[in-house]
Amino acid sequence: MADTEELPAGASDMGDSPLHSAVISPTVEPSEQEPDSGEEFEMLHCPGDGDYGDIEGPPPLEDTGEGEKEEGGVMESVSDPPVTPAEEWLDVLGNGQLQKKVLEAGNGSDSRPRKGQNVQIYLKISLANGTTVAEEPNLSFTLGDGDVIQALDLTVQLMEMNEKALVQTSAKYAYGDLGSDAPAVAPDSHLTLEVHLLEVTDTPDLELLTPSERIALAGQKRERGNDHYQRGDYAFAVNSYSIALQVTEASSRVDLSPQEEEELLDVKVKCLNNMAAAQLKLDHHEAALRSCVAVLAHQPDNIKALFRQGKVLALQGECAEAIMILKRALKLEPGNKTIHAELSKLVKKHSEQKGMEQAMYKKMLGNPSSGSVQKQQAKSSWGVTWKLLFGATAVAIGGVALSVVIAARN
């Protein structure tokens, strides 16, 4: 397949620390490991029961500013918590699953980092039994971008510059039910995090980044999206791909060479393709269709975009159009057995639907019954008989009249 996208090993926008590559390091089936690589195609279906929702854009990562708590979102949000004594635990989300305790006060609330800023922290991760599984003296990430586990994204927003804190988190805001290979964290593990906020800086202006910096940053955010996709965190994946797209699409005050423009476009197309895959997983069909259309605007013969466009159209009931799109994809890559198999299934399904529709129309319009046909035939038969009888009578009468005339003359 064209446009193969291997997930990089250990690449990250935050350095080469094992923590970064393992923040989302799942154990999944091989077919689900790469969102847009090889011949990983999803099954096509015509629309079935139920309607599906849609999103206008990627779901934002929520912070701990003012807002309502919402269980079903990407990240939960709470109102700015009240100041508490250093020895007390703060229930960050109000559900008892994420708690923060100040060990050493910082420089005041005005020094707290804001979502979108770059932060650098000291981090030590321990299991519930006290075993230390990871220690990172200088961990850097962009706050709120989903680059680290949610427990860090949510609690660091509440820390002051130079503050030291202890964080206790359930698996929900750490490594979930998949756990992690590095650091070695078993599934559904509660963790204790020791955090020291060392530095807060504004993110660089995208317009002022050099072409190589933009390409690297966009690629790193795309890789983060791939990591989320591997874990089945599709909403987070969409968010990371969206951030990468913002980097590729930002205006630049630095001239780009044709080769650099091509590299940025390559990252953009991969992000759009992978975003479409994640949106399909979320049943966000209209959003997925827009992503596919955006890919095809740059690369009209992109096989993966054509396949996913056909899938979306089939799910929306546009089976005839979906068949046309898949035929085009198969023409571009005749040896692709996956496309061929799915096209055959869709054609068969569409043919069955047309047959059912025709039968329904005939039933609605009604068909002449055999009884009515017989009555019509009988009516026609009687008509012919009476016509013949009338004609014979007329001939007989005419013959008698002629005989009378001849007799009178004689």
GROMACS .gro file of C-alpha atoms in nm:
model
  410
    1MET     CA    1   0.000   0.000   0.000
    2ALA     CA    2   0.105   0.354  -0.064
    3ASP     CA    3   0.149   0.605   0.217
    4THR     CA    4   0.269   0.349   0.469
    5GLU     CA    5   0.304   0.507   0.812
    6GLU     CA    6   0.516   0.311   1.055
    7LEU     CA    7   0.483   0.426   1.414
    8PRO     CA    8   0.826   0.557   1.516
    9ALA     CA    9   0.998   0.383   1.802
   10GLY     CA   10   1.040   0.616   2.097
   11ALA     CA   11   1.008   0.941   1.901
   12SER     CA   12   0.856   1.221   2.104
   13ASP     CA   13   0.828   1.594   2.119
   14MET     CA   14   0.968   1.580   2.473
   15GLY     CA   15   1.297   1.399   2.431
   16ASP     CA   16   1.404   1.038   2.435
   17SER     CA   17   1.304   0.950   2.790
   18PRO     CA   18   1.128   0.613   2.822
   19LEU     CA   19   0.853   0.793   3.010
   20HIS     CA   20   0.744   0.976   2.696
   21SER     CA   21   0.729   0.676   2.470
   22ALA     CA   22   0.554   0.480   2.741
   23VAL     CA   23   0.299   0.734   2.849
   24ILE     CA   24   0.080   0.549   2.605
   25SER     CA   25   0.231   0.211   2.533
   26PRO     CA   26  -0.048  -0.045   2.489
   27THR     CA   27  -0.057  -0.415   2.434
   28VAL     CA   28  -0.292  -0.458   2.140
   29GLU     CA   29  -0.356  -0.688   1.850
   30PRO     CA   30  -0.125  -0.637   1.551
   31SER     CA   31  -0.410  -0.533   1.324
   32GLU     CA   32  -0.482  -0.235   1.547
   33GLN     CA   33  -0.123  -0.119   1.603
   34GLU     CA   34  -0.105   0.130   1.318
   35PRO     CA   35  -0.392   0.364   1.233
   36ASP     CA   36  -0.281   0.417   0.876
   37SER     CA   37  -0.025   0.158   0.779
   38GLY     CA   38  -0.015  -0.140   0.548
   39GLU     CA   39  -0.356  -0.276   0.453
   40GLU     CA   40  -0.535  -0.203   0.778
   41PHE     CA   41  -0.886  -0.141   0.646
   42GLU     CA   42  -1.208  -0.148   0.841
   43MET     CA   43  -1.514  -0.344   0.733
   44LEU     CA   44  -1.773  -0.175   0.515
   45HIS     CA   45  -2.139  -0.190   0.602
   46CYS     CA   46  -2.454  -0.033   0.472
   47PRO     CA   47  -2.644   0.164   0.736
   48GLY     CA   48  -2.808  -0.042   1.003
   49ASP     CA   49  -2.992   0.041   1.321
   50GLY     CA   50  -2.943   0.371   1.493
   51ASP     CA   51  -2.802   0.706   1.396
   52TYR     CA   52  -2.459   0.827   1.484
   53GLY     CA   53  -2.349   1.164   1.616
   54ASP     CA   54  -2.085   1.391   1.476
   55ILE     CA   55  -1.838   1.650   1.591
   56GLU     CA   56  -1.743   1.972   1.424
   57GLY     CA   57  -1.383   1.946   1.539
   58PRO     CA   58  -1.153   1.753   1.769
   59PRO     CA   59  -1.252   1.746   2.135
   60PRO     CA   60  -1.040   1.984   2.342
   61LEU     CA   61  -0.840   1.870   2.638
   62GLU     CA   62  -1.009   2.029   2.934
   63ASP     CA   63  -0.820   2.210   3.207
   64THR     CA   64  -0.901   2.286   3.565
   65GLY     CA   65  -1.036   2.632   3.503
   66GLU     CA   66  -1.402   2.710   3.557
   67GLY     CA   67  -1.638   2.459   3.409
   68GLU     CA   68  -1.876   2.175   3.480
   69LYS     CA   69  -1.765   1.825   3.565
   70GLU     CA   70  -1.855   1.589   3.283
   71GLU     CA   71  -1.794   1.217   3.303
   72GLY     CA   72  -1.814   1.137   2.931
   73GLY     CA   73  -1.560   1.389   2.803
   74VAL     CA   74  -1.200   1.356   2.706
   75MET     CA   75  -1.078   1.499   3.032
   76GLU     CA   76  -1.283   1.611   3.326
   77SER     CA   77  -1.298   1.975   3.427
   78VAL     CA   78  -1.358   2.130   3.763
   79SER     CA   79  -1.391   2.476   3.909
   80ASP     CA   80  -1.071   2.632   4.039
   81PRO     CA   81  -1.030   2.454   4.377
   82PRO     CA   82  -1.011   2.652   4.701
   83VAL     CA   83  -0.677   2.708   4.868
   84THR     CA   84  -0.614   2.443   5.130
   85PRO     CA   85  -0.350   2.397   5.401
   86ALA     CA   86  -0.036   2.223   5.281
   87GLU     CA   87  -0.102   1.912   5.489
   88GLU     CA   88  -0.447   1.851   5.335
   89TRP     CA   89  -0.531   1.647   5.029
   90LEU     CA   90  -0.717   1.827   4.749
   91ASP     CA   91  -0.980   1.621   4.567
   92VAL     CA   92  -0.904   1.765   4.222
   93LEU     CA   93  -1.209   1.631   4.037
   94GLY     CA   94  -1.440   1.569   4.329
   95ASN     CA   95  -1.461   1.196   4.263
   96GLY     CA   96  -1.181   1.079   4.494
   97GLN     CA   97  -0.978   0.936   4.205
   98LEU     CA   98  -0.725   1.219   4.168
   99GLN     CA   99  -0.585   1.390   4.477
  100LYS     CA  100  -0.306   1.641   4.524
  101LYS     CA  101  -0.115   1.737   4.837
  102VAL     CA  102   0.126   2.031   4.863
  103LEU     CA  103   0.458   1.928   5.013
  104GLU     CA  104   0.633   2.262   4.965
  105ALA     CA  105   0.458   2.583   4.862
  106GLY     CA  106   0.563   2.766   4.549
  107ASN     CA  107   0.573   3.127   4.432
  108GLY     CA  108   0.202   3.199   4.460
  109SER     CA  109  -0.109   3.134   4.247
  110ASP     CA  110  -0.003   3.394   3.988
  111SER     CA  111   0.289   3.169   3.898
  112ARG     CA  112   0.068   2.876   3.796
  113PRO     CA  113   0.118   2.757   3.437
  114ARG     CA  114  -0.157   2.797   3.183
  115LYS     CA  115  -0.285   2.546   2.936
  116GLY     CA  116  -0.074   2.564   2.620
  117GLN     CA  117   0.247   2.662   2.799
  118ASN     CA  118   0.555   2.444   2.812
  119VAL     CA  119   0.648   2.312   3.155
  120GLN     CA  120   0.944   2.126   3.295
  121ILE     CA  121   0.903   1.909   3.603
  122TYR     CA  122   1.084   1.660   3.820
  123LEU     CA  123   0.874   1.341   3.835
  124LYS     CA  124   0.892   1.019   4.035
  125ILE     CA  125   0.632   0.748   3.982
  126SER     CA  126   0.566   0.488   4.252
  127LEU     CA  127   0.326   0.196   4.279
  128ALA     CA  128   0.081   0.159   4.565
  129ASN     CA  129   0.332  -0.063   4.749
  130GLY     CA  130   0.596   0.212   4.736
  131THR     CA  131   0.805   0.064   4.455
  132THR     CA  132   0.953   0.336   4.233
  133VAL     CA  133   0.901   0.249   3.866
  134ALA     CA  134   1.027   0.568   3.700
  135GLU     CA  135   1.213   0.886   3.782
  136GLU     CA  136   1.256   1.178   3.543
  137PRO     CA  137   1.462   1.479   3.661
  138ASN     CA  138   1.366   1.706   3.368
  139LEU     CA  139   1.042   1.607   3.201
  140SER     CA  140   0.918   1.868   2.950
  141PHE     CA  141   0.576   1.877   2.784
  142THR     CA  142   0.308   2.115   2.662
  143LEU     CA  143   0.036   2.150   2.922
  144GLY     CA  144  -0.305   2.034   2.797
  145ASP     CA  145  -0.185   1.877   2.470
  146GLY     CA  146  -0.227   1.520   2.594
  147ASP     CA  147   0.145   1.450   2.581
  148VAL     CA  148   0.144   1.287   2.925
  149ILE     CA  149  -0.102   1.098   3.146
  150GLN     CA  150  -0.409   1.293   3.249
  151ALA     CA  151  -0.307   1.299   3.615
  152LEU     CA  152  -0.012   1.522   3.523
  153ASP     CA  153  -0.201   1.734   3.272
  154LEU     CA  154  -0.466   1.811   3.533
  155THR     CA  155  -0.262   1.858   3.849
  156VAL     CA  156   0.035   2.054   3.712
  157GLN     CA  157  -0.214   2.326   3.614
  158LEU     CA  158  -0.281   2.368   3.987
  159MET     CA  159   0.082   2.391   4.090
  160GLU     CA  160   0.280   2.706   4.158
  161MET     CA  161   0.626   2.768   4.025
  162ASN     CA  162   0.881   2.580   4.243
  163GLU     CA  163   0.602   2.394   4.422
  164LYS     CA  164   0.656   2.035   4.530
  165ALA     CA  165   0.348   1.815   4.545
  166LEU     CA  166   0.234   1.459   4.592
  167VAL     CA  167  -0.035   1.323   4.360
  168GLN     CA  168  -0.236   1.007   4.407
  169THR     CA  169  -0.424   0.886   4.102
  170SER     CA  170  -0.642   0.593   4.006
  171ALA     CA  171  -0.568   0.398   3.690
  172LYS     CA  172  -0.833   0.601   3.508
  173TYR     CA  173  -0.605   0.907   3.499
  174ALA     CA  174  -0.282   0.712   3.463
  175TYR     CA  175  -0.223   0.403   3.245
  176GLY     CA  176  -0.576   0.264   3.255
  177ASP     CA  177  -0.670  -0.098   3.203
  178LEU     CA  178  -0.383  -0.156   2.959
  179GLY     CA  179  -0.100  -0.061   3.191
  180SER     CA  180   0.244   0.023   3.054
  181ASP     CA  181   0.562  -0.158   2.959
  182ALA     CA  182   0.796   0.130   3.041
  183PRO     CA  183   0.752   0.233   3.309
  184ALA     CA  184   0.647  -0.114   3.424
  185VAL     CA  185   0.293  -0.052   3.542
  186ALA     CA  186   0.036  -0.331   3.561
  187PRO     CA  187  -0.319  -0.275   3.432
  188ASP     CA  188  -0.558  -0.092   3.663
  189SER     CA  189  -0.278   0.032   3.890
  190HIS     CA  190  -0.312   0.322   4.131
  191LEU     CA  191  -0.001   0.541   4.133
  192THR     CA  192   0.168   0.798   4.350
  193LEU     CA  193   0.346   1.083   4.169
  194GLU     CA  194   0.601   1.312   4.326
  195VAL     CA  195   0.614   1.633   4.122
  196HIS     CA  196   0.830   1.944   4.139
  197LEU     CA  197   0.746   2.228   3.898
  198LEU     CA  198   1.081   2.359   3.774
  199GLU     CA  199   1.008   2.585   3.478
  200VAL     CA  200   0.723   2.744   3.283
  201THR     CA  201   0.769   2.902   2.939
  202ASP     CA  202   0.544   3.016   2.658
  203THR     CA  203   0.529   2.797   2.350
  204PRO     CA  204   0.718   2.941   2.053
  205ASP     CA  205   0.536   3.138   1.785
  206LEU     CA  206   0.464   2.894   1.502
  207GLU     CA  207   0.522   3.167   1.246
  208LEU     CA  208   0.879   3.209   1.366
  209LEU     CA  209   0.974   2.842   1.371
  210THR     CA  210   1.227   2.729   1.115
  211PRO     CA  211   1.094   2.484   0.854
  212SER     CA  212   1.281   2.195   1.015
  213GLU     CA  213   1.137   2.284   1.357
  214ARG     CA  214   0.783   2.294   1.219
  215ILE     CA  215   0.826   1.962   1.043
  216ALA     CA  216   0.968   1.801   1.357
  217LEU     CA  217   0.697   1.943   1.586
  218ALA     CA  218   0.414   1.839   1.354
  219GLY     CA  219   0.561   1.492   1.320
  220GLN     CA  220   0.599   1.454   1.695
  221LYS     CA  221   0.237   1.554   1.761
  222ARG     CA  222   0.123   1.310   1.493
  223GLU     CA  223   0.322   1.033   1.662
  224ARG     CA  224   0.153   1.120   1.990
  225GLY     CA  225  -0.181   1.081   1.813
  226ASN     CA  226  -0.071   0.741   1.687
  227ASP     CA  227   0.012   0.640   2.045
  228HIS     CA  228  -0.335   0.743   2.160
  229TYR     CA  229  -0.489   0.554   1.869
  230GLN     CA  230  -0.303   0.238   1.971
  231ARG     CA  231  -0.453   0.257   2.318
  232GLY     CA  232  -0.804   0.306   2.181
  233ASP     CA  233  -0.813   0.666   2.308
  234TYR     CA  234  -0.957   0.790   1.980
  235ALA     CA  235  -1.077   1.129   2.105
  236PHE     CA  236  -0.727   1.204   2.236
  237ALA     CA  237  -0.587   1.086   1.903
  238VAL     CA  238  -0.810   1.328   1.713
  239ASN     CA  239  -0.692   1.608   1.942
  240SER     CA  240  -0.323   1.531   1.882
  241TYR     CA  241  -0.373   1.508   1.506
  242SER     CA  242  -0.554   1.842   1.517
  243ILE     CA  243  -0.260   2.005   1.696
  244ALA     CA  244  -0.023   1.862   1.435
  245LEU     CA  245  -0.245   2.002   1.158
  246GLN     CA  246  -0.235   2.345   1.319
  247VAL     CA  247   0.144   2.332   1.299
  248THR     CA  248   0.143   2.231   0.932
  249GLU     CA  249  -0.116   2.492   0.834
  250ALA     CA  250   0.023   2.789   1.030
  251SER     CA  251   0.146   3.081   0.825
  252SER     CA  252   0.520   3.128   0.828
  253ARG     CA  253   0.747   3.431   0.818
  254VAL     CA  254   1.030   3.201   0.716
  255ASP     CA  255   1.059   3.093   0.355
  256LEU     CA  256   1.020   2.722   0.290
  257SER     CA  257   1.196   2.536   0.013
  258PRO     CA  258   0.986   2.318  -0.221
  259GLN     CA  259   1.123   2.010  -0.046
  260GLU     CA  260   1.026   2.146   0.298
  261GLU     CA  261   0.678   2.231   0.173
  262GLU     CA  262   0.647   1.875   0.043
  263GLU     CA  263   0.754   1.734   0.380
  264LEU     CA  264   0.498   1.947   0.564
  265LEU     CA  265   0.230   1.838   0.319
  266ASP     CA  266   0.325   1.474   0.375
  267VAL     CA  267   0.277   1.515   0.752
  268LYS     CA  268  -0.053   1.693   0.695
  269VAL     CA  269  -0.190   1.420   0.469
  270LYS     CA  270  -0.087   1.150   0.716
  271CYS     CA  271  -0.255   1.339   1.000
  272LEU     CA  272  -0.578   1.379   0.802
  273ASN     CA  273  -0.579   1.012   0.705
  274ASN     CA  274  -0.519   0.899   1.062
  275MET     CA  275  -0.773   1.149   1.193
  276ALA     CA  276  -1.033   1.000   0.958
  277ALA     CA  277  -0.954   0.653   1.098
  278ALA     CA  278  -0.999   0.778   1.456
  279GLN     CA  279  -1.319   0.965   1.368
  280LEU     CA  280  -1.460   0.647   1.214
  281LYS     CA  281  -1.385   0.465   1.539
  282LEU     CA  282  -1.585   0.735   1.719
  283ASP     CA  283  -1.873   0.707   1.466
  284HIS     CA  284  -1.817   1.073   1.372
  285HIS     CA  285  -1.902   1.012   1.009
  286GLU     CA  286  -1.936   1.367   0.879
  287ALA     CA  287  -1.605   1.466   1.039
  288ALA     CA  288  -1.436   1.159   0.891
  289LEU     CA  289  -1.578   1.241   0.548
  290ARG     CA  290  -1.438   1.594   0.569
  291SER     CA  291  -1.096   1.455   0.660
  292CYS     CA  292  -1.104   1.220   0.361
  293VAL     CA  293  -1.210   1.499   0.127
  294ALA     CA  294  -0.923   1.714   0.256
  295VAL     CA  295  -0.674   1.434   0.181
  296LEU     CA  296  -0.814   1.384  -0.169
  297ALA     CA  297  -0.789   1.757  -0.236
  298HIS     CA  298  -0.411   1.717  -0.210
  299GLN     CA  299  -0.378   1.358  -0.333
  300PRO     CA  300  -0.678   1.255  -0.548
  301ASP     CA  301  -0.548   0.899  -0.579
  302ASN     CA  302  -0.481   0.835  -0.209
  303ILE     CA  303  -0.601   0.476  -0.162
  304LYS     CA  304  -0.667   0.497   0.211
  305ALA     CA  305  -0.867   0.818   0.183
  306LEU     CA  306  -1.073   0.670  -0.101
  307PHE     CA  307  -1.139   0.353   0.099
  308ARG     CA  308  -1.247   0.544   0.409
  309GLN     CA  309  -1.458   0.781   0.202
  310GLY     CA  310  -1.633   0.479   0.055
  311LYS     CA  311  -1.684   0.340   0.404
  312VAL     CA  312  -1.840   0.662   0.531
  313LEU     CA  313  -2.070   0.692   0.230
  314ALA     CA  314  -2.185   0.332   0.279
  315LEU     CA  315  -2.256   0.400   0.646
  316GLN     CA  316  -2.458   0.706   0.546
  317GLY     CA  317  -2.672   0.504   0.306
  318GLU     CA  318  -2.504   0.630  -0.011
  319CYS     CA  319  -2.421   0.277  -0.126
  320ALA     CA  320  -2.423   0.356  -0.500
  321GLU     CA  321  -2.173   0.639  -0.453
  322ALA     CA  322  -1.967   0.425  -0.215
  323ILE     CA  323  -1.945   0.152  -0.479
  324MET     CA  324  -1.826   0.405  -0.736
  325ILE     CA  325  -1.554   0.531  -0.499
  326LEU     CA  326  -1.436   0.180  -0.414
  327LYS     CA  327  -1.425   0.083  -0.780
  328ARG     CA  328  -1.197   0.379  -0.836
  329ALA     CA  329  -0.974   0.268  -0.549
  330LEU     CA  330  -0.962  -0.087  -0.684
  331LYS     CA  331  -0.873   0.040  -1.029
  332LEU     CA  332  -0.577   0.225  -0.877
  333GLU     CA  333  -0.468  -0.084  -0.685
  334PRO     CA  334  -0.618  -0.394  -0.851
  335GLY     CA  335  -0.427  -0.636  -0.633
  336ASN     CA  336  -0.573  -0.510  -0.307
  337LYS     CA  337  -0.775  -0.807  -0.180
  338THR     CA  338  -0.927  -0.612   0.106
  339ILE     CA  339  -1.082  -0.349  -0.118
  340HIS     CA  340  -1.196  -0.619  -0.361
  341ALA     CA  341  -1.365  -0.822  -0.087
  342GLU     CA  342  -1.539  -0.521   0.066
  343LEU     CA  343  -1.652  -0.395  -0.273
  344SER     CA  344  -1.804  -0.737  -0.352
  345LYS     CA  345  -1.991  -0.739  -0.020
  346LEU     CA  346  -2.120  -0.388  -0.076
  347VAL     CA  347  -2.232  -0.463  -0.432
  348LYS     CA  348  -2.420  -0.770  -0.311
  349LYS     CA  349  -2.580  -0.574  -0.030
  350HIS     CA  350  -2.678  -0.294  -0.265
  351SER     CA  351  -2.830  -0.544  -0.512
  352GLU     CA  352  -3.036  -0.702  -0.235
  353GLN     CA  353  -3.159  -0.362  -0.125
  354LYS     CA  354  -3.263  -0.272  -0.479
  355GLY     CA  355  -3.454  -0.600  -0.510
  356MET     CA  356  -3.638  -0.532  -0.187
  357GLU     CA  357  -3.720  -0.179  -0.299
  358GLN     CA  358  -3.859  -0.301  -0.632
  359ALA     CA  359  -4.075  -0.560  -0.458
  360MET     CA  360  -4.204  -0.293  -0.223
  361TYR     CA  361  -4.290  -0.057  -0.510
  362LYS     CA  362  -4.479  -0.332  -0.694
  363LYS     CA  363  -4.675  -0.410  -0.381
  364MET     CA  364  -4.758  -0.042  -0.330
  365LEU     CA  365  -4.874   0.006  -0.694
  366GLY     CA  366  -5.057  -0.327  -0.711
  367ASN     CA  367  -5.059  -0.600  -0.985
  368PRO     CA  368  -5.361  -0.720  -1.198
  369SER     CA  369  -5.491  -1.047  -1.051
  370SER     CA  370  -5.548  -1.361  -1.252
  371GLY     CA  371  -5.921  -1.336  -1.175
  372SER     CA  372  -5.949  -0.992  -1.328
  373VAL     CA  373  -5.759  -1.114  -1.634
  374GLN     CA  374  -6.001  -1.406  -1.673
  375LYS     CA  375  -6.300  -1.172  -1.638
  376GLN     CA  376  -6.154  -0.949  -1.905
  377GLN     CA  377  -6.102  -1.245  -2.134
  378ALA     CA  378  -6.459  -1.369  -2.071
  379LYS     CA  379  -6.597  -1.024  -2.141
  380SER     CA  380  -6.406  -1.011  -2.466
  381SER     CA  381  -6.534  -1.360  -2.563
  382TRP     CA  382  -6.900  -1.264  -2.502
  383GLY     CA  383  -6.851  -0.949  -2.707
  384VAL     CA  384  -6.730  -1.146  -3.006
  385THR     CA  385  -7.022  -1.395  -2.977
  386TRP     CA  386  -7.288  -1.122  -2.973
  387LYS     CA  387  -7.126  -0.949  -3.270
  388LEU     CA  388  -7.135  -1.273  -3.474
  389LEU     CA  389  -7.498  -1.343  -3.378
  390PHE     CA  390  -7.605  -0.994  -3.472
  391GLY     CA  391  -7.431  -1.023  -3.807
  392ALA     CA  392  -7.596  -1.358  -3.888
  393THR     CA  393  -7.940  -1.222  -3.800
  394ALA     CA  394  -7.887  -0.923  -4.026
  395VAL     CA  395  -7.791  -1.152  -4.316
  396ALA     CA  396  -8.098  -1.371  -4.264
  397ILE     CA  397  -8.333  -1.075  -4.256
  398GLY     CA  398  -8.174  -0.938  -4.571
  399GLY     CA  399  -8.227  -1.273  -4.748
  400VAL     CA  400  -8.597  -1.284  -4.659
  401ALA     CA  401  -8.651  -0.929  -4.782
  402LEU     CA  402  -8.483  -1.008  -5.112
  403SER     CA  403  -8.705  -1.314  -5.161
  404VAL     CA  404  -9.019  -1.104  -5.104
  405VAL     CA  405  -8.909  -0.848  -5.364
  406ILE     CA  406  -8.842  -1.116  -5.627
  407ALA     CA  407  -9.175  -1.286  -5.565
  408ALA     CA  408  -9.360  -0.956  -5.602
  409ARG     CA  409  -9.207  -0.892  -5.944
  410ASN     CA  410  -9.303  -1.234  -6.071
   0.00000   0.00000   0.00000
